[in-house]
Amino acid sequence: MSDLNKLFAKFNDTITLSSIKKENLRTGRNALRKKIKDKFTEKDRTNPKFCGQGSFMMKTTVNPISGEYDLDDGVYIQGYSDKEQSDWPVASTIHNWIYDAVENHTSTSPVDKNTCVRVIYVNDYHIDLPSYIVKDDVAYLAHKRDGWVVSDPKAFTDWFIDKVTSEGEQLRSLVKYLKAWKDFKSVDLKGIAITILVGNNFYPYEKRDDLSLLGTVTDIINSLEEKFECVKPVAPNEDIFDGISEVKKTNILDSLKELKDKLQEAVNNEDEEEASQLMIDCFGSRFPKGEKSSTDSTSNFVSASAPSILKNDGRSA
């Protein structure tokens, strides 16, 4: 059997945002926070508070194959927690306040989306600015189309960080692997869905990310075949998969099964080079190529068949 852990570790380094890219995002975020505070002061509004959210805060952002990497920075509007929702500004007004504050900050005009105002930078990244009001410990998102809707990204971030604290860094790595996989294979899965599915079906395997990923993907498939859902673990506890078509469900399951089969074949293959090629088929050329293994080498392999490592349910035999 091939031990592909070292190759997965190299892959992890490749897909993880570089320190320069992280610093670009932080610099852009801080500049936008100052712009928004200055505009609110100019308009005699109470300065908002800010809270980073999403994959950047969970440290699961991956370098995209093409397109932009991003950061989400929540803008928490102050002065309304003691007022009835009927006395709040309409959600589109909050969007206008944010848009007005960041307009002309970059050479590209901001984009006013339903859930946020997006600021686009020329260096292939953007920063999303969703806005919220918190009342009675419940966060409400300013949704331009739907008005004020319950949404608590901070609670979701806390849920994931608690999972990593409990389970270890391997869980975070698996989220990144699957995000890179869905990017390369163009699987129609949102990053938040991957995060939830991995968090709920994580299969730990010490010092073996390849076997941990195989077990986790196996358990994800089993859970989706039992009930095709991906319920957000925090308010409003919506099903991320609610309303998707049967065709899309089939495509997601078929893609996961293909990944599982390739992973199983790779760990069963005693030649590291051949095993790595199977992973390159799944993750693209960013996955490193292994070395051709000599037939008499036993230092890197364990004499065992796959079923003795993983049963059909993804658990150790």
GROMACS .gro file of C-alpha atoms in nm:
model
  317
    1MET     CA    1   0.000   0.000   0.000
    2SER     CA    2   0.113   0.353  -0.075
    3ASP     CA    3   0.147   0.604   0.207
    4LEU     CA    4   0.060   0.931   0.035
    5ASN     CA    5   0.063   1.147   0.347
    6LYS     CA    6   0.381   1.334   0.249
    7LEU     CA    7   0.238   1.410  -0.095
    8PHE     CA    8  -0.085   1.538   0.059
    9ALA     CA    9   0.120   1.758   0.293
   10LYS     CA   10   0.296   1.913  -0.008
   11PHE     CA   11  -0.039   1.955  -0.181
   12ASN     CA   12  -0.171   2.130   0.130
   13ASP     CA   13   0.116   2.378   0.115
   14THR     CA   14   0.048   2.445  -0.254
   15ILE     CA   15  -0.324   2.516  -0.217
   16THR     CA   16  -0.294   2.718   0.105
   17LEU     CA   17  -0.292   3.095   0.063
   18SER     CA   18   0.059   3.238   0.078
   19SER     CA   19   0.156   3.482   0.353
   20ILE     CA   20   0.168   3.759   0.091
   21LYS     CA   21  -0.190   3.689  -0.021
   22LYS     CA   22  -0.308   3.676   0.340
   23GLU     CA   23  -0.139   4.009   0.410
   24ASN     CA   24  -0.301   4.161   0.099
   25LEU     CA   25  -0.642   4.061   0.232
   26ARG     CA   26  -0.571   4.197   0.579
   27THR     CA   27  -0.441   4.527   0.440
   28GLY     CA   28  -0.746   4.563   0.215
   29ARG     CA   29  -0.981   4.473   0.499
   30ASN     CA   30  -0.829   4.728   0.737
   31ALA     CA   31  -0.840   5.004   0.477
   32LEU     CA   32  -1.208   4.933   0.410
   33ARG     CA   33  -1.289   4.934   0.781
   34LYS     CA   34  -1.134   5.280   0.811
   35LYS     CA   35  -1.327   5.403   0.505
   36ILE     CA   36  -1.656   5.282   0.649
   37LYS     CA   37  -1.587   5.429   0.994
   38ASP     CA   38  -1.487   5.764   0.841
   39LYS     CA   39  -1.803   5.779   0.630
   40PHE     CA   40  -2.025   5.687   0.923
   41THR     CA   41  -1.859   5.959   1.132
   42GLU     CA   42  -1.911   6.208   0.848
   43LYS     CA   43  -2.281   6.117   0.836
   44ASP     CA   44  -2.319   6.132   1.217
   45ARG     CA   45  -2.396   5.762   1.240
   46THR     CA   46  -2.272   5.535   1.519
   47ASN     CA   47  -1.955   5.362   1.407
   48PRO     CA   48  -2.013   4.996   1.321
   49LYS     CA   49  -1.821   4.703   1.463
   50PHE     CA   50  -1.650   4.447   1.243
   51CYS     CA   51  -1.603   4.072   1.260
   52GLY     CA   52  -1.416   3.856   1.013
   53GLN     CA   53  -1.603   3.549   0.900
   54GLY     CA   54  -1.598   3.268   0.647
   55SER     CA   55  -1.312   3.057   0.518
   56PHE     CA   56  -1.041   3.315   0.585
   57MET     CA   57  -1.120   3.314   0.957
   58MET     CA   58  -1.153   2.935   0.957
   59LYS     CA   59  -0.820   2.909   0.768
   60THR     CA   60  -0.973   2.697   0.493
   61THR     CA   61  -0.933   2.939   0.203
   62VAL     CA   62  -0.757   2.773  -0.091
   63ASN     CA   63  -0.575   2.921  -0.387
   64PRO     CA   64  -0.821   2.908  -0.677
   65ILE     CA   65  -0.711   2.749  -1.002
   66SER     CA   66  -0.845   3.059  -1.172
   67GLY     CA   67  -1.045   3.356  -1.052
   68GLU     CA   68  -1.028   3.544  -0.725
   69TYR     CA   69  -0.957   3.452  -0.366
   70ASP     CA   70  -1.154   3.644  -0.108
   71LEU     CA   71  -1.228   3.754   0.246
   72ASP     CA   72  -1.561   3.818   0.419
   73ASP     CA   73  -1.576   4.096   0.676
   74GLY     CA   74  -1.904   4.144   0.861
   75VAL     CA   75  -2.016   4.501   0.927
   76TYR     CA   76  -2.227   4.513   1.244
   77ILE     CA   77  -2.450   4.820   1.249
   78GLN     CA   78  -2.484   4.974   1.595
   79GLY     CA   79  -2.765   5.166   1.764
   80TYR     CA   80  -3.061   4.943   1.678
   81SER     CA   81  -3.039   4.649   1.919
   82ASP     CA   82  -3.293   4.811   2.152
   83LYS     CA   83  -3.535   4.902   1.872
   84GLU     CA   84  -3.807   4.699   1.709
   85GLN     CA   85  -3.722   4.566   1.366
   86SER     CA   86  -3.994   4.785   1.219
   87ASP     CA   87  -3.784   5.085   1.327
   88TRP     CA   88  -3.466   4.964   1.156
   89PRO     CA   89  -3.353   5.106   0.822
   90VAL     CA   90  -3.452   4.883   0.533
   91ALA     CA   91  -3.180   4.641   0.429
   92SER     CA   92  -3.118   4.815   0.096
   93THR     CA   93  -3.048   5.140   0.282
   94ILE     CA   94  -2.772   4.970   0.481
   95HIS     CA   95  -2.627   4.843   0.154
   96ASN     CA   96  -2.630   5.200   0.023
   97TRP     CA   97  -2.444   5.322   0.332
   98ILE     CA   98  -2.171   5.063   0.283
   99TYR     CA   99  -2.153   5.116  -0.093
  100ASP     CA  100  -2.124   5.492  -0.047
  101ALA     CA  101  -1.838   5.444   0.198
  102VAL     CA  102  -1.626   5.219  -0.026
  103GLU     CA  103  -1.708   5.365  -0.367
  104ASN     CA  104  -1.396   5.465  -0.562
  105HIS     CA  105  -1.172   5.278  -0.317
  106THR     CA  106  -1.044   5.064  -0.605
  107SER     CA  107  -1.034   5.115  -0.981
  108THR     CA  108  -1.329   4.876  -1.021
  109SER     CA  109  -1.670   4.984  -0.896
  110PRO     CA  110  -1.809   4.785  -0.601
  111VAL     CA  111  -2.078   4.528  -0.671
  112ASP     CA  112  -2.396   4.552  -0.465
  113LYS     CA  113  -2.502   4.189  -0.427
  114ASN     CA  114  -2.807   4.064  -0.239
  115THR     CA  115  -2.604   3.949   0.060
  116CYS     CA  116  -2.315   4.196   0.063
  117VAL     CA  117  -2.124   4.478  -0.103
  118ARG     CA  118  -1.822   4.338  -0.287
  119VAL     CA  119  -1.502   4.539  -0.332
  120ILE     CA  120  -1.282   4.410  -0.615
  121TYR     CA  121  -0.905   4.449  -0.619
  122VAL     CA  122  -0.684   4.422  -0.926
  123ASN     CA  123  -0.459   4.161  -0.764
  124ASP     CA  124  -0.714   3.882  -0.817
  125TYR     CA  125  -0.898   3.910  -0.488
  126HIS     CA  126  -1.212   4.069  -0.350
  127ILE     CA  127  -1.355   4.153  -0.010
  128ASP     CA  128  -1.722   4.096   0.069
  129LEU     CA  129  -1.892   4.324   0.320
  130PRO     CA  130  -2.217   4.172   0.452
  131SER     CA  131  -2.394   4.386   0.711
  132TYR     CA  132  -2.585   4.285   1.023
  133ILE     CA  133  -2.788   4.408   1.316
  134VAL     CA  134  -2.785   4.201   1.635
  135LYS     CA  135  -3.092   4.200   1.860
  136ASP     CA  136  -3.148   3.972   2.160
  137ASP     CA  137  -2.833   3.776   2.066
  138VAL     CA  138  -2.971   3.700   1.719
  139ALA     CA  139  -2.784   3.829   1.414
  140TYR     CA  140  -2.988   3.954   1.118
  141LEU     CA  141  -2.831   3.991   0.774
  142ALA     CA  142  -2.924   4.288   0.556
  143HIS     CA  143  -3.040   4.099   0.246
  144LYS     CA  144  -3.115   4.341  -0.034
  145ARG     CA  145  -3.393   4.124  -0.180
  146ASP     CA  146  -3.536   3.948   0.126
  147GLY     CA  147  -3.491   4.216   0.392
  148TRP     CA  148  -3.359   4.128   0.738
  149VAL     CA  149  -3.295   3.752   0.761
  150VAL     CA  150  -3.153   3.547   1.048
  151SER     CA  151  -2.790   3.460   0.977
  152ASP     CA  152  -2.503   3.410   1.221
  153PRO     CA  153  -2.169   3.357   1.044
  154LYS     CA  154  -1.976   3.414   1.367
  155ALA     CA  155  -2.156   3.120   1.528
  156PHE     CA  156  -2.073   2.904   1.227
  157THR     CA  157  -1.706   3.002   1.245
  158ASP     CA  158  -1.706   2.921   1.617
  159TRP     CA  159  -1.867   2.583   1.544
  160PHE     CA  160  -1.594   2.493   1.297
  161ILE     CA  161  -1.307   2.617   1.514
  162ASP     CA  162  -1.446   2.414   1.805
  163LYS     CA  163  -1.447   2.109   1.574
  164VAL     CA  164  -1.083   2.165   1.480
  165THR     CA  165  -0.988   2.221   1.846
  166SER     CA  166  -1.153   1.891   1.933
  167GLU     CA  167  -1.051   1.682   1.631
  168GLY     CA  168  -0.720   1.838   1.524
  169GLU     CA  169  -0.574   2.014   1.221
  170GLN     CA  170  -0.636   1.716   0.995
  171LEU     CA  171  -1.001   1.815   0.975
  172ARG     CA  172  -0.906   2.160   0.841
  173SER     CA  173  -0.675   2.001   0.586
  174LEU     CA  174  -0.952   1.776   0.456
  175VAL     CA  175  -1.181   2.074   0.399
  176LYS     CA  176  -0.908   2.234   0.187
  177TYR     CA  177  -0.848   1.915  -0.010
  178LEU     CA  178  -1.215   1.885  -0.097
  179LYS     CA  179  -1.239   2.251  -0.189
  180ALA     CA  180  -0.943   2.206  -0.425
  181TRP     CA  181  -1.105   1.890  -0.566
  182LYS     CA  182  -1.438   2.059  -0.635
  183ASP     CA  183  -1.254   2.350  -0.799
  184PHE     CA  184  -1.055   2.122  -1.030
  185LYS     CA  185  -1.346   1.888  -1.109
  186SER     CA  186  -1.605   2.171  -1.126
  187VAL     CA  187  -1.831   1.997  -0.875
  188ASP     CA  188  -2.135   2.210  -0.793
  189LEU     CA  189  -2.077   2.222  -0.417
  190LYS     CA  190  -2.053   2.534  -0.204
  191GLY     CA  191  -1.758   2.573   0.029
  192ILE     CA  192  -1.991   2.594   0.328
  193ALA     CA  193  -2.148   2.260   0.231
  194ILE     CA  194  -1.805   2.096   0.214
  195THR     CA  195  -1.718   2.242   0.556
  196ILE     CA  196  -2.037   2.104   0.713
  197LEU     CA  197  -2.010   1.762   0.547
  198VAL     CA  198  -1.649   1.717   0.656
  199GLY     CA  199  -1.723   1.844   1.006
  200ASN     CA  200  -2.011   1.601   1.048
  201ASN     CA  201  -1.841   1.300   0.888
  202PHE     CA  202  -1.477   1.345   0.980
  203TYR     CA  203  -1.282   1.019   0.993
  204PRO     CA  204  -0.952   1.075   1.178
  205TYR     CA  205  -0.647   0.872   1.088
  206GLU     CA  206  -0.325   0.972   1.260
  207LYS     CA  207  -0.046   1.083   1.025
  208ARG     CA  208  -0.239   0.960   0.720
  209ASP     CA  209  -0.436   1.232   0.543
  210ASP     CA  210  -0.494   0.996   0.250
  211LEU     CA  211  -0.676   0.740   0.464
  212SER     CA  212  -0.853   1.010   0.663
  213LEU     CA  213  -0.982   1.161   0.339
  214LEU     CA  214  -1.089   0.819   0.210
  215GLY     CA  215  -1.279   0.744   0.530
  216THR     CA  216  -1.438   1.089   0.542
  217VAL     CA  217  -1.552   1.080   0.180
  218THR     CA  218  -1.691   0.729   0.236
  219ASP     CA  219  -1.891   0.849   0.537
  220ILE     CA  220  -2.014   1.158   0.350
  221ILE     CA  221  -2.145   0.934   0.071
  222ASN     CA  222  -2.315   0.703   0.323
  223SER     CA  223  -2.482   0.996   0.501
  224LEU     CA  224  -2.606   1.150   0.175
  225GLU     CA  225  -2.740   0.819   0.050
  226GLU     CA  226  -2.931   0.780   0.375
  227LYS     CA  227  -3.067   1.136   0.357
  228PHE     CA  228  -2.950   1.395   0.108
  229GLU     CA  229  -2.919   1.699   0.330
  230CYS     CA  230  -2.660   1.939   0.466
  231VAL     CA  231  -2.810   2.123   0.762
  232LYS     CA  232  -2.632   2.432   0.886
  233PRO     CA  233  -2.540   2.367   1.251
  234VAL     CA  234  -2.631   2.721   1.363
  235ALA     CA  235  -2.933   2.949   1.324
  236PRO     CA  236  -3.140   2.944   1.115
  237ASN     CA  237  -3.038   2.576   1.073
  238GLU     CA  238  -3.134   2.570   0.706
  239ASP     CA  239  -3.061   2.280   0.474
  240ILE     CA  240  -2.795   2.397   0.227
  241PHE     CA  241  -2.923   2.137  -0.021
  242ASP     CA  242  -3.289   2.236   0.007
  243GLY     CA  243  -3.449   2.264  -0.335
  244ILE     CA  244  -3.168   2.124  -0.547
  245SER     CA  245  -3.266   1.902  -0.838
  246GLU     CA  246  -3.236   1.525  -0.854
  247VAL     CA  247  -2.989   1.567  -1.138
  248LYS     CA  248  -2.763   1.780  -0.920
  249LYS     CA  249  -2.790   1.533  -0.631
  250THR     CA  250  -2.686   1.252  -0.863
  251ASN     CA  251  -2.395   1.454  -1.000
  252ILE     CA  252  -2.266   1.533  -0.650
  253LEU     CA  253  -2.290   1.171  -0.536
  254ASP     CA  254  -2.134   1.038  -0.857
  255SER     CA  255  -1.844   1.284  -0.821
  256LEU     CA  256  -1.786   1.183  -0.459
  257LYS     CA  257  -1.799   0.814  -0.550
  258GLU     CA  258  -1.544   0.867  -0.825
  259LEU     CA  259  -1.316   1.042  -0.576
  260LYS     CA  260  -1.361   0.760  -0.324
  261ASP     CA  261  -1.279   0.495  -0.584
  262LYS     CA  262  -0.965   0.683  -0.694
  263LEU     CA  263  -0.853   0.724  -0.333
  264GLN     CA  264  -0.908   0.356  -0.262
  265GLU     CA  265  -0.720   0.256  -0.577
  266ALA     CA  266  -0.435   0.493  -0.490
  267VAL     CA  267  -0.377   0.364  -0.137
  268ASN     CA  268  -0.396   0.006  -0.268
  269ASN     CA  269  -0.132   0.076  -0.532
  270GLU     CA  270   0.219  -0.012  -0.419
  271ASP     CA  271   0.381   0.224  -0.670
  272GLU     CA  272   0.386   0.581  -0.538
  273GLU     CA  273   0.417   0.732  -0.884
  274GLU     CA  274   0.113   0.546  -1.013
  275ALA     CA  275  -0.082   0.626  -0.696
  276SER     CA  276   0.001   0.995  -0.726
  277GLN     CA  277  -0.121   0.999  -1.086
  278LEU     CA  278  -0.460   0.881  -0.962
  279MET     CA  279  -0.463   1.178  -0.723
  280ILE     CA  280  -0.357   1.414  -1.000
  281ASP     CA  281  -0.664   1.293  -1.189
  282CYS     CA  282  -0.872   1.409  -0.890
  283PHE     CA  283  -0.694   1.727  -0.784
  284GLY     CA  284  -0.507   1.842  -1.092
  285SER     CA  285  -0.140   1.910  -1.157
  286ARG     CA  286  -0.100   2.094  -0.827
  287PHE     CA  287  -0.091   1.754  -0.659
  288PRO     CA  288   0.275   1.643  -0.652
  289LYS     CA  289   0.398   1.346  -0.850
  290GLY     CA  290   0.539   1.060  -0.645
  291GLU     CA  291   0.853   0.860  -0.709
  292LYS     CA  292   0.866   0.535  -0.897
  293SER     CA  293   0.883   0.262  -0.635
  294SER     CA  294   1.120  -0.032  -0.663
  295THR     CA  295   0.951  -0.369  -0.644
  296ASP     CA  296   1.157  -0.487  -0.349
  297SER     CA  297   1.117  -0.177  -0.134
  298THR     CA  298   0.917  -0.227   0.184
  299SER     CA  299   1.008   0.088   0.375
  300ASN     CA  300   0.718   0.295   0.245
  301PHE     CA  301   0.448   0.033   0.226
  302VAL     CA  302   0.237  -0.173   0.459
  303SER     CA  303   0.152  -0.528   0.358
  304ALA     CA  304  -0.222  -0.507   0.398
  305SER     CA  305  -0.528  -0.499   0.177
  306ALA     CA  306  -0.762  -0.202   0.175
  307PRO     CA  307  -1.051  -0.378   0.355
  308SER     CA  308  -0.826  -0.434   0.659
  309ILE     CA  309  -0.781  -0.057   0.678
  310LEU     CA  310  -1.127   0.062   0.586
  311LYS     CA  311  -1.454  -0.123   0.583
  312ASN     CA  312  -1.739  -0.026   0.353
  313ASP     CA  313  -1.863   0.218   0.613
  314GLY     CA  314  -1.528   0.396   0.619
  315ARG     CA  315  -1.438   0.276   0.967
  316SER     CA  316  -1.139   0.071   1.078
  317ALA     CA  317  -1.189  -0.301   1.061
   0.00000   0.00000   0.00000
